[in-house]
mmCIF file of N, CA and C in Angstrom:
data_model
loop_
_atom_site.group_PDB
_atom_site.id
_atom_site.type_symbol
_atom_site.label_atom_id
_atom_site.label_comp_id
_atom_site.label_asym_id
_atom_site.label_seq_id
_atom_site.Cartn_x
_atom_site.Cartn_y
_atom_site.Cartn_z
ATOM 1 N N MET A 1 15.831 20.942 18.398
ATOM 2 C CA MET A 1 15.061 19.870 18.977
ATOM 3 C C MET A 1 14.396 19.079 17.853
ATOM 4 N N THR A 2 14.602 17.784 17.815
ATOM 5 C CA THR A 2 14.037 16.938 16.781
ATOM 6 C C THR A 2 12.697 16.390 17.232
ATOM 7 N N PRO A 3 11.653 16.563 16.400
ATOM 8 C CA PRO A 3 10.347 16.043 16.798
ATOM 9 C C PRO A 3 10.357 14.519 16.772
ATOM 10 N N GLY A 4 9.579 13.924 17.664
ATOM 11 C CA GLY A 4 9.462 12.467 17.718
ATOM 12 C C GLY A 4 8.550 11.965 16.620
ATOM 13 N N PRO A 5 8.416 10.641 16.490
ATOM 14 C CA PRO A 5 7.552 10.092 15.450
ATOM 15 C C PRO A 5 6.090 10.420 15.719
ATOM 16 N N THR A 6 5.392 10.740 14.663
ATOM 17 C CA THR A 6 3.960 10.988 14.788
ATOM 18 C C THR A 6 3.226 9.682 14.584
ATOM 19 N N THR A 7 1.951 9.662 14.917
ATOM 20 C CA THR A 7 1.194 8.421 14.772
ATOM 21 C C THR A 7 1.065 8.016 13.308
ATOM 22 N N ALA A 8 1.062 8.978 12.387
ATOM 23 C CA ALA A 8 0.942 8.640 10.973
ATOM 24 C C ALA A 8 2.218 7.989 10.449
ATOM 25 N N ASN A 9 3.371 8.308 11.048
ATOM 26 C CA ASN A 9 4.636 7.761 10.573
ATOM 27 C C ASN A 9 5.218 6.720 11.515
ATOM 28 N N ALA A 10 4.547 6.418 12.584
ATOM 29 C CA ALA A 10 5.088 5.495 13.571
ATOM 30 C C ALA A 10 5.097 4.073 13.042
ATOM 31 N N THR A 11 6.085 3.306 13.465
ATOM 32 C CA THR A 11 6.159 1.903 13.090
ATOM 33 C C THR A 11 5.159 1.131 13.929
ATOM 34 N N PRO A 12 4.311 0.309 13.296
ATOM 35 C CA PRO A 12 3.315 -0.431 14.059
ATOM 36 C C PRO A 12 3.984 -1.491 14.936
ATOM 37 N N PRO A 13 3.372 -1.840 16.066
ATOM 38 C CA PRO A 13 3.962 -2.851 16.936
ATOM 39 C C PRO A 13 4.081 -4.189 16.207
ATOM 40 N N GLY A 14 5.194 -4.848 16.352
ATOM 41 C CA GLY A 14 5.413 -6.152 15.732
ATOM 42 C C GLY A 14 5.884 -6.090 14.297
ATOM 43 N N ALA A 15 5.966 -4.898 13.703
ATOM 44 C CA ALA A 15 6.414 -4.774 12.317
ATOM 45 C C ALA A 15 7.935 -4.801 12.283
ATOM 46 N N PRO A 16 8.502 -5.326 11.195
ATOM 47 C CA PRO A 16 9.962 -5.303 11.065
ATOM 48 C C PRO A 16 10.466 -3.870 11.077
ATOM 49 N N ASP A 17 11.718 -3.686 11.499
ATOM 50 C CA ASP A 17 12.296 -2.346 11.542
ATOM 51 C C ASP A 17 12.234 -1.697 10.168
ATOM 52 N N GLY A 18 11.847 -0.434 10.155
ATOM 53 C CA GLY A 18 11.818 0.326 8.901
ATOM 54 C C GLY A 18 10.478 0.279 8.196
ATOM 55 N N ASP A 19 9.576 -0.634 8.563
ATOM 56 C CA ASP A 19 8.269 -0.690 7.905
ATOM 57 C C ASP A 19 7.361 0.376 8.480
ATOM 58 N N ARG A 20 6.604 0.985 7.637
ATOM 59 C CA ARG A 20 5.671 2.018 8.056
ATOM 60 C C ARG A 20 4.258 1.518 7.837
ATOM 61 N N ALA A 21 3.354 1.915 8.686
ATOM 62 C CA ALA A 21 1.949 1.541 8.532
ATOM 63 C C ALA A 21 1.384 2.246 7.302
ATOM 64 N N PRO A 22 0.504 1.571 6.536
ATOM 65 C CA PRO A 22 -0.080 2.222 5.364
ATOM 66 C C PRO A 22 -0.994 3.354 5.789
ATOM 67 N N ARG A 23 -0.972 4.419 5.023
ATOM 68 C CA ARG A 23 -1.827 5.565 5.309
ATOM 69 C C ARG A 23 -3.099 5.434 4.506
ATOM 70 N N ARG A 24 -4.206 5.732 5.161
ATOM 71 C CA ARG A 24 -5.481 5.750 4.462
ATOM 72 C C ARG A 24 -5.886 7.190 4.279
ATOM 73 N N GLY A 25 -6.591 7.447 3.196
ATOM 74 C CA GLY A 25 -7.069 8.793 2.954
ATOM 75 C C GLY A 25 -8.239 9.138 3.856
ATOM 76 N N GLY A 26 -8.702 10.347 3.761
ATOM 77 C CA GLY A 26 -9.782 10.815 4.607
ATOM 78 C C GLY A 26 -11.138 10.207 4.309
ATOM 79 N N PHE A 27 -11.303 9.619 3.140
ATOM 80 C CA PHE A 27 -12.598 9.058 2.765
ATOM 81 C C PHE A 27 -12.607 7.539 2.808
ATOM 82 N N ALA A 28 -11.480 6.908 3.094
ATOM 83 C CA ALA A 28 -11.384 5.448 3.078
ATOM 84 C C ALA A 28 -12.064 4.840 4.292
ATOM 85 N N SER A 29 -12.565 3.620 4.125
ATOM 86 C CA SER A 29 -13.133 2.847 5.226
ATOM 87 C C SER A 29 -12.116 1.800 5.646
ATOM 88 N N ALA A 30 -12.414 1.092 6.724
ATOM 89 C CA ALA A 30 -11.495 0.078 7.229
ATOM 90 C C ALA A 30 -11.405 -1.114 6.277
ATOM 91 N N THR A 31 -12.521 -1.509 5.673
ATOM 92 C CA THR A 31 -12.530 -2.656 4.751
ATOM 93 C C THR A 31 -13.393 -2.331 3.540
ATOM 94 N N VAL A 32 -13.179 -3.077 2.464
ATOM 95 C CA VAL A 32 -13.972 -2.873 1.245
ATOM 96 C C VAL A 32 -15.440 -3.241 1.482
ATOM 97 N N PRO A 33 -15.762 -4.380 2.144
ATOM 98 C CA PRO A 33 -17.184 -4.666 2.378
ATOM 99 C C PRO A 33 -17.888 -3.581 3.199
ATOM 100 N N ARG A 34 -17.194 -3.008 4.176
ATOM 101 C CA ARG A 34 -17.791 -1.932 4.975
ATOM 102 C C ARG A 34 -18.046 -0.716 4.092
ATOM 103 N N HIS A 35 -17.128 -0.428 3.186
ATOM 104 C CA HIS A 35 -17.308 0.718 2.299
ATOM 105 C C HIS A 35 -18.471 0.479 1.336
ATOM 106 N N LEU A 36 -18.580 -0.741 0.822
ATOM 107 C CA LEU A 36 -19.693 -1.053 -0.073
ATOM 108 C C LEU A 36 -21.028 -0.996 0.661
ATOM 109 N N ALA A 37 -21.050 -1.396 1.933
ATOM 110 C CA ALA A 37 -22.277 -1.303 2.721
ATOM 111 C C ALA A 37 -22.674 0.164 2.916
ATOM 112 N N ARG A 38 -21.676 1.022 3.182
ATOM 113 C CA ARG A 38 -21.964 2.452 3.293
ATOM 114 C C ARG A 38 -22.543 2.993 1.991
ATOM 115 N N GLY A 39 -22.012 2.519 0.869
ATOM 116 C CA GLY A 39 -22.520 2.955 -0.434
ATOM 117 C C GLY A 39 -23.954 2.503 -0.663
ATOM 118 N N ALA A 40 -24.258 1.256 -0.278
ATOM 119 C CA ALA A 40 -25.622 0.748 -0.451
ATOM 120 C C ALA A 40 -26.606 1.542 0.401
ATOM 121 N N ILE A 41 -26.218 1.832 1.637
ATOM 122 C CA ILE A 41 -27.089 2.632 2.509
ATOM 123 C C ILE A 41 -27.246 4.044 1.951
ATOM 124 N N GLY A 42 -26.140 4.652 1.544
ATOM 125 C CA GLY A 42 -26.176 6.026 1.054
ATOM 126 C C GLY A 42 -26.973 6.181 -0.221
ATOM 127 N N PHE A 43 -26.656 5.352 -1.215
ATOM 128 C CA PHE A 43 -27.388 5.461 -2.482
ATOM 129 C C PHE A 43 -28.838 5.034 -2.316
ATOM 130 N N GLY A 44 -29.084 4.024 -1.470
ATOM 131 C CA GLY A 44 -30.463 3.595 -1.200
ATOM 132 C C GLY A 44 -31.290 4.707 -0.579
ATOM 133 N N ALA A 45 -30.687 5.419 0.375
ATOM 134 C CA ALA A 45 -31.414 6.525 1.021
ATOM 135 C C ALA A 45 -31.666 7.672 0.041
ATOM 136 N N LEU A 46 -30.683 7.974 -0.808
ATOM 137 C CA LEU A 46 -30.888 9.053 -1.785
ATOM 138 C C LEU A 46 -31.971 8.696 -2.799
ATOM 139 N N VAL A 47 -31.909 7.478 -3.326
ATOM 140 C CA VAL A 47 -32.937 7.048 -4.291
ATOM 141 C C VAL A 47 -34.292 6.964 -3.598
ATOM 142 N N GLY A 48 -34.292 6.432 -2.373
ATOM 143 C CA GLY A 48 -35.544 6.339 -1.620
ATOM 144 C C GLY A 48 -36.170 7.695 -1.370
ATOM 145 N N SER A 49 -35.342 8.692 -1.093
ATOM 146 C CA SER A 49 -35.896 10.031 -0.852
ATOM 147 C C SER A 49 -36.559 10.584 -2.112
ATOM 148 N N LEU A 50 -35.980 10.302 -3.274
ATOM 149 C CA LEU A 50 -36.585 10.782 -4.522
ATOM 150 C C LEU A 50 -37.854 10.007 -4.870
ATOM 151 N N VAL A 51 -37.848 8.707 -4.614
ATOM 152 C CA VAL A 51 -39.035 7.894 -4.902
ATOM 153 C C VAL A 51 -40.173 8.272 -3.956
ATOM 154 N N LEU A 52 -39.858 8.447 -2.686
ATOM 155 C CA LEU A 52 -40.889 8.794 -1.706
ATOM 156 C C LEU A 52 -41.383 10.227 -1.870
ATOM 157 N N LEU A 53 -40.653 11.053 -2.578
ATOM 158 C CA LEU A 53 -41.065 12.442 -2.796
ATOM 159 C C LEU A 53 -42.435 12.502 -3.451
ATOM 160 N N ARG A 54 -42.682 11.607 -4.395
ATOM 161 C CA ARG A 54 -43.964 11.579 -5.092
ATOM 162 C C ARG A 54 -45.066 11.036 -4.188
ATOM 163 N N ALA A 55 -44.717 10.056 -3.328
ATOM 164 C CA ALA A 55 -45.742 9.417 -2.498
ATOM 165 C C ALA A 55 -46.089 10.234 -1.249
ATOM 166 N N VAL A 56 -45.100 10.779 -0.562
ATOM 167 C CA VAL A 56 -45.368 11.458 0.716
ATOM 168 C C VAL A 56 -45.031 12.939 0.676
ATOM 169 N N GLY A 57 -44.622 13.441 -0.456
ATOM 170 C CA GLY A 57 -44.322 14.862 -0.574
ATOM 171 C C GLY A 57 -42.937 15.200 -0.029
ATOM 172 N N PRO A 58 -42.736 16.436 0.378
ATOM 173 C CA PRO A 58 -41.420 16.881 0.849
ATOM 174 C C PRO A 58 -40.885 16.097 2.053
ATOM 175 N N ALA A 59 -41.744 15.400 2.784
ATOM 176 C CA ALA A 59 -41.275 14.596 3.922
ATOM 177 C C ALA A 59 -40.338 13.476 3.454
ATOM 178 N N GLY A 60 -40.460 13.065 2.219
ATOM 179 C CA GLY A 60 -39.579 12.039 1.675
ATOM 180 C C GLY A 60 -38.134 12.498 1.584
ATOM 181 N N LEU A 61 -37.938 13.803 1.540
ATOM 182 C CA LEU A 61 -36.575 14.334 1.456
ATOM 183 C C LEU A 61 -35.804 14.195 2.771
ATOM 184 N N LEU A 62 -36.463 13.754 3.827
ATOM 185 C CA LEU A 62 -35.776 13.546 5.102
ATOM 186 C C LEU A 62 -34.749 12.417 5.024
ATOM 187 N N LEU A 63 -34.879 11.552 4.025
ATOM 188 C CA LEU A 63 -33.894 10.480 3.833
ATOM 189 C C LEU A 63 -32.612 10.988 3.175
ATOM 190 N N ALA A 64 -32.678 12.113 2.491
ATOM 191 C CA ALA A 64 -31.510 12.627 1.767
ATOM 192 C C ALA A 64 -30.320 12.910 2.686
ATOM 193 N N PRO A 65 -30.486 13.562 3.836
ATOM 194 C CA PRO A 65 -29.318 13.781 4.708
ATOM 195 C C PRO A 65 -28.697 12.473 5.210
ATOM 196 N N ILE A 66 -29.512 11.463 5.441
ATOM 197 C CA ILE A 66 -28.976 10.158 5.865
ATOM 198 C C ILE A 66 -28.088 9.594 4.768
ATOM 199 N N GLY A 67 -28.541 9.704 3.526
ATOM 200 C CA GLY A 67 -27.739 9.231 2.400
ATOM 201 C C GLY A 67 -26.440 9.999 2.252
ATOM 202 N N LEU A 68 -26.508 11.305 2.436
ATOM 203 C CA LEU A 68 -25.292 12.113 2.302
ATOM 204 C C LEU A 68 -24.296 11.838 3.425
ATOM 205 N N VAL A 69 -24.785 11.583 4.626
ATOM 206 C CA VAL A 69 -23.886 11.242 5.732
ATOM 207 C C VAL A 69 -23.226 9.889 5.470
ATOM 208 N N ALA A 70 -24.006 8.919 4.984
ATOM 209 C CA ALA A 70 -23.444 7.598 4.696
ATOM 210 C C ALA A 70 -22.398 7.662 3.586
ATOM 211 N N LEU A 71 -22.606 8.547 2.617
ATOM 212 C CA LEU A 71 -21.650 8.693 1.514
ATOM 213 C C LEU A 71 -20.517 9.653 1.858
ATOM 214 N N ARG A 72 -20.535 10.216 3.056
ATOM 215 C CA ARG A 72 -19.550 11.192 3.530
ATOM 216 C C ARG A 72 -19.496 12.428 2.637
ATOM 217 N N GLY A 73 -20.649 12.905 2.257
ATOM 218 C CA GLY A 73 -20.717 14.174 1.546
ATOM 219 C C GLY A 73 -21.393 14.105 0.199
ATOM 220 N N CYS A 74 -20.912 13.269 -0.684
ATOM 221 C CA CYS A 74 -21.476 13.216 -2.021
ATOM 222 C C CYS A 74 -21.093 11.883 -2.663
ATOM 223 N N PRO A 75 -21.747 11.501 -3.754
ATOM 224 C CA PRO A 75 -21.382 10.250 -4.413
ATOM 225 C C PRO A 75 -19.924 10.222 -4.886
ATOM 226 N N MET A 76 -19.391 11.361 -5.291
ATOM 227 C CA MET A 76 -17.993 11.400 -5.729
ATOM 228 C C MET A 76 -17.051 11.152 -4.552
ATOM 229 N N CYS A 77 -17.397 11.690 -3.383
ATOM 230 C CA CYS A 77 -16.587 11.443 -2.182
ATOM 231 C C CYS A 77 -16.568 9.955 -1.865
ATOM 232 N N TRP A 78 -17.701 9.287 -2.025
ATOM 233 C CA TRP A 78 -17.769 7.846 -1.788
ATOM 234 C C TRP A 78 -16.882 7.109 -2.794
ATOM 235 N N ALA A 79 -16.919 7.512 -4.056
ATOM 236 C CA ALA A 79 -16.104 6.854 -5.084
ATOM 237 C C ALA A 79 -14.610 7.037 -4.801
ATOM 238 N N VAL A 80 -14.204 8.226 -4.380
ATOM 239 C CA VAL A 80 -12.807 8.470 -4.020
ATOM 240 C C VAL A 80 -12.424 7.588 -2.841
ATOM 241 N N GLY A 81 -13.322 7.480 -1.870
ATOM 242 C CA GLY A 81 -13.070 6.615 -0.719
ATOM 243 C C GLY A 81 -12.948 5.156 -1.103
ATOM 244 N N LEU A 82 -13.712 4.724 -2.093
ATOM 245 C CA LEU A 82 -13.604 3.339 -2.554
ATOM 246 C C LEU A 82 -12.223 3.076 -3.140
ATOM 247 N N VAL A 83 -11.733 3.996 -3.945
ATOM 248 C CA VAL A 83 -10.389 3.852 -4.516
ATOM 249 C C VAL A 83 -9.341 3.842 -3.406
ATOM 250 N N GLU A 84 -9.484 4.724 -2.416
ATOM 251 C CA GLU A 84 -8.534 4.763 -1.304
ATOM 252 C C GLU A 84 -8.585 3.474 -0.476
ATOM 253 N N THR A 85 -9.795 2.942 -0.270
ATOM 254 C CA THR A 85 -9.939 1.719 0.521
ATOM 255 C C THR A 85 -9.317 0.534 -0.196
ATOM 256 N N VAL A 86 -9.543 0.426 -1.494
ATOM 257 C CA VAL A 86 -8.991 -0.692 -2.264
ATOM 258 C C VAL A 86 -7.474 -0.599 -2.337
ATOM 259 N N SER A 87 -6.930 0.596 -2.477
ATOM 260 C CA SER A 87 -5.483 0.739 -2.662
ATOM 261 C C SER A 87 -4.701 0.804 -1.347
ATOM 262 N N ALA A 88 -5.366 0.957 -0.205
ATOM 263 C CA ALA A 88 -4.659 1.078 1.084
ATOM 264 C C ALA A 88 -3.868 -0.188 1.387
ATOM 265 N N GLY A 89 -2.629 -0.018 1.743
ATOM 266 C CA GLY A 89 -1.807 -1.144 2.164
ATOM 267 C C GLY A 89 -1.119 -1.890 1.043
ATOM 268 N N ARG A 90 -1.232 -1.428 -0.184
ATOM 269 C CA ARG A 90 -0.593 -2.138 -1.297
ATOM 270 C C ARG A 90 0.897 -1.869 -1.385
ATOM 271 N N LEU A 91 1.342 -0.725 -0.878
ATOM 272 C CA LEU A 91 2.764 -0.389 -0.875
ATOM 273 C C LEU A 91 3.229 -0.171 0.552
ATOM 274 N N ARG A 92 4.454 -0.544 0.811
ATOM 275 C CA ARG A 92 5.075 -0.300 2.111
ATOM 276 C C ARG A 92 6.317 0.533 1.905
ATOM 277 N N ARG A 93 6.527 1.495 2.780
ATOM 278 C CA ARG A 93 7.739 2.295 2.731
ATOM 279 C C ARG A 93 8.714 1.686 3.726
ATOM 280 N N SER A 94 9.904 1.405 3.261
ATOM 281 C CA SER A 94 10.933 0.825 4.109
ATOM 282 C C SER A 94 12.113 1.789 4.152
ATOM 283 N N CYS A 95 12.459 2.248 5.355
ATOM 284 C CA CYS A 95 13.554 3.196 5.520
ATOM 285 C C CYS A 95 14.649 2.557 6.364
ATOM 286 N N THR A 96 15.834 2.470 5.802
ATOM 287 C CA THR A 96 16.984 1.945 6.536
ATOM 288 C C THR A 96 18.194 2.803 6.211
ATOM 289 N N GLU A 97 18.949 3.136 7.211
ATOM 290 C CA GLU A 97 20.193 3.875 7.076
ATOM 291 C C GLU A 97 20.060 5.135 6.226
ATOM 292 N N GLY A 98 18.991 5.892 6.436
ATOM 293 C CA GLY A 98 18.843 7.176 5.776
ATOM 294 C C GLY A 98 18.267 7.141 4.369
ATOM 295 N N SER A 99 17.968 5.964 3.817
ATOM 296 C CA SER A 99 17.347 5.919 2.490
ATOM 297 C C SER A 99 16.040 5.140 2.582
ATOM 298 N N CYS A 100 15.052 5.610 1.838
ATOM 299 C CA CYS A 100 13.733 4.988 1.864
ATOM 300 C C CYS A 100 13.397 4.431 0.486
ATOM 301 N N THR A 101 12.740 3.285 0.482
ATOM 302 C CA THR A 101 12.286 2.672 -0.767
ATOM 303 C C THR A 101 10.836 2.227 -0.600
ATOM 304 N N LEU A 102 10.120 2.115 -1.715
ATOM 305 C CA LEU A 102 8.768 1.576 -1.725
ATOM 306 C C LEU A 102 8.825 0.148 -2.230
ATOM 307 N N ARG A 103 8.041 -0.715 -1.594
ATOM 308 C CA ARG A 103 7.949 -2.099 -2.067
ATOM 309 C C ARG A 103 6.518 -2.557 -1.902
ATOM 310 N N ARG A 104 6.157 -3.588 -2.642
ATOM 311 C CA ARG A 104 4.812 -4.130 -2.529
ATOM 312 C C ARG A 104 4.641 -4.804 -1.179
ATOM 313 N N ALA A 105 3.446 -4.675 -0.612
ATOM 314 C CA ALA A 105 3.186 -5.259 0.702
ATOM 315 C C ALA A 105 2.980 -6.757 0.594
ATOM 316 N N TRP A 106 2.527 -7.253 -0.531
ATOM 317 C CA TRP A 106 2.354 -8.687 -0.719
ATOM 318 C C TRP A 106 2.625 -9.034 -2.165
ATOM 319 N N ARG A 107 2.815 -10.313 -2.402
ATOM 320 C CA ARG A 107 3.115 -10.766 -3.756
ATOM 321 C C ARG A 107 1.850 -10.804 -4.595
ATOM 322 N N SER A 108 1.997 -10.689 -5.887
ATOM 323 C CA SER A 108 0.846 -10.757 -6.788
ATOM 324 C C SER A 108 0.400 -12.204 -6.942
ATOM 325 N N CYS A 109 -0.772 -12.408 -7.509
ATOM 326 C CA CYS A 109 -1.297 -13.761 -7.725
ATOM 327 C C CYS A 109 -0.365 -14.567 -8.628
ATOM 328 N N ARG A 110 0.204 -13.922 -9.638
ATOM 329 C CA ARG A 110 1.114 -14.595 -10.548
ATOM 330 C C ARG A 110 2.353 -15.089 -9.821
ATOM 331 N N GLU A 111 2.878 -14.285 -8.906
ATOM 332 C CA GLU A 111 4.071 -14.679 -8.147
ATOM 333 C C GLU A 111 3.745 -15.809 -7.182
ATOM 334 N N ARG A 112 2.540 -15.829 -6.608
ATOM 335 C CA ARG A 112 2.171 -16.887 -5.656
ATOM 336 C C ARG A 112 2.042 -18.227 -6.352
ATOM 337 N N THR A 113 1.463 -18.249 -7.571
ATOM 338 C CA THR A 113 1.275 -19.516 -8.272
ATOM 339 C C THR A 113 2.590 -20.037 -8.849
ATOM 340 N N ALA A 114 3.538 -19.140 -9.150
ATOM 341 C CA ALA A 114 4.811 -19.555 -9.735
ATOM 342 C C ALA A 114 5.706 -20.216 -8.694
ATOM 343 N N SER A 115 5.539 -19.872 -7.417
ATOM 344 C CA SER A 115 6.444 -20.439 -6.411
ATOM 345 C C SER A 115 5.872 -21.661 -5.745
#
């Protein structure tokens, strides 16, 4: 029995035959601005918790979990997610007649200005 296509490998509606939807990693956001906003909230909450520690005591540390949730665990996790978000969709896998190839999803700036 051959398994059917999974959602990760399924061809998106309206896509040419053989094109696969780009896969995003577990830490990626939908858009770069959304990811940067998460970073601003996360790092702001972490820094704020340390700054408020001196002013209000241990109660200032209540901001730390908010920062960690916004960063999805740690600052390194956020940085990995930024790389995944920026690189998502840059390559497309095209499979036809039993062979698969990778190609760029769009032309580079140099190619656009040359044509």
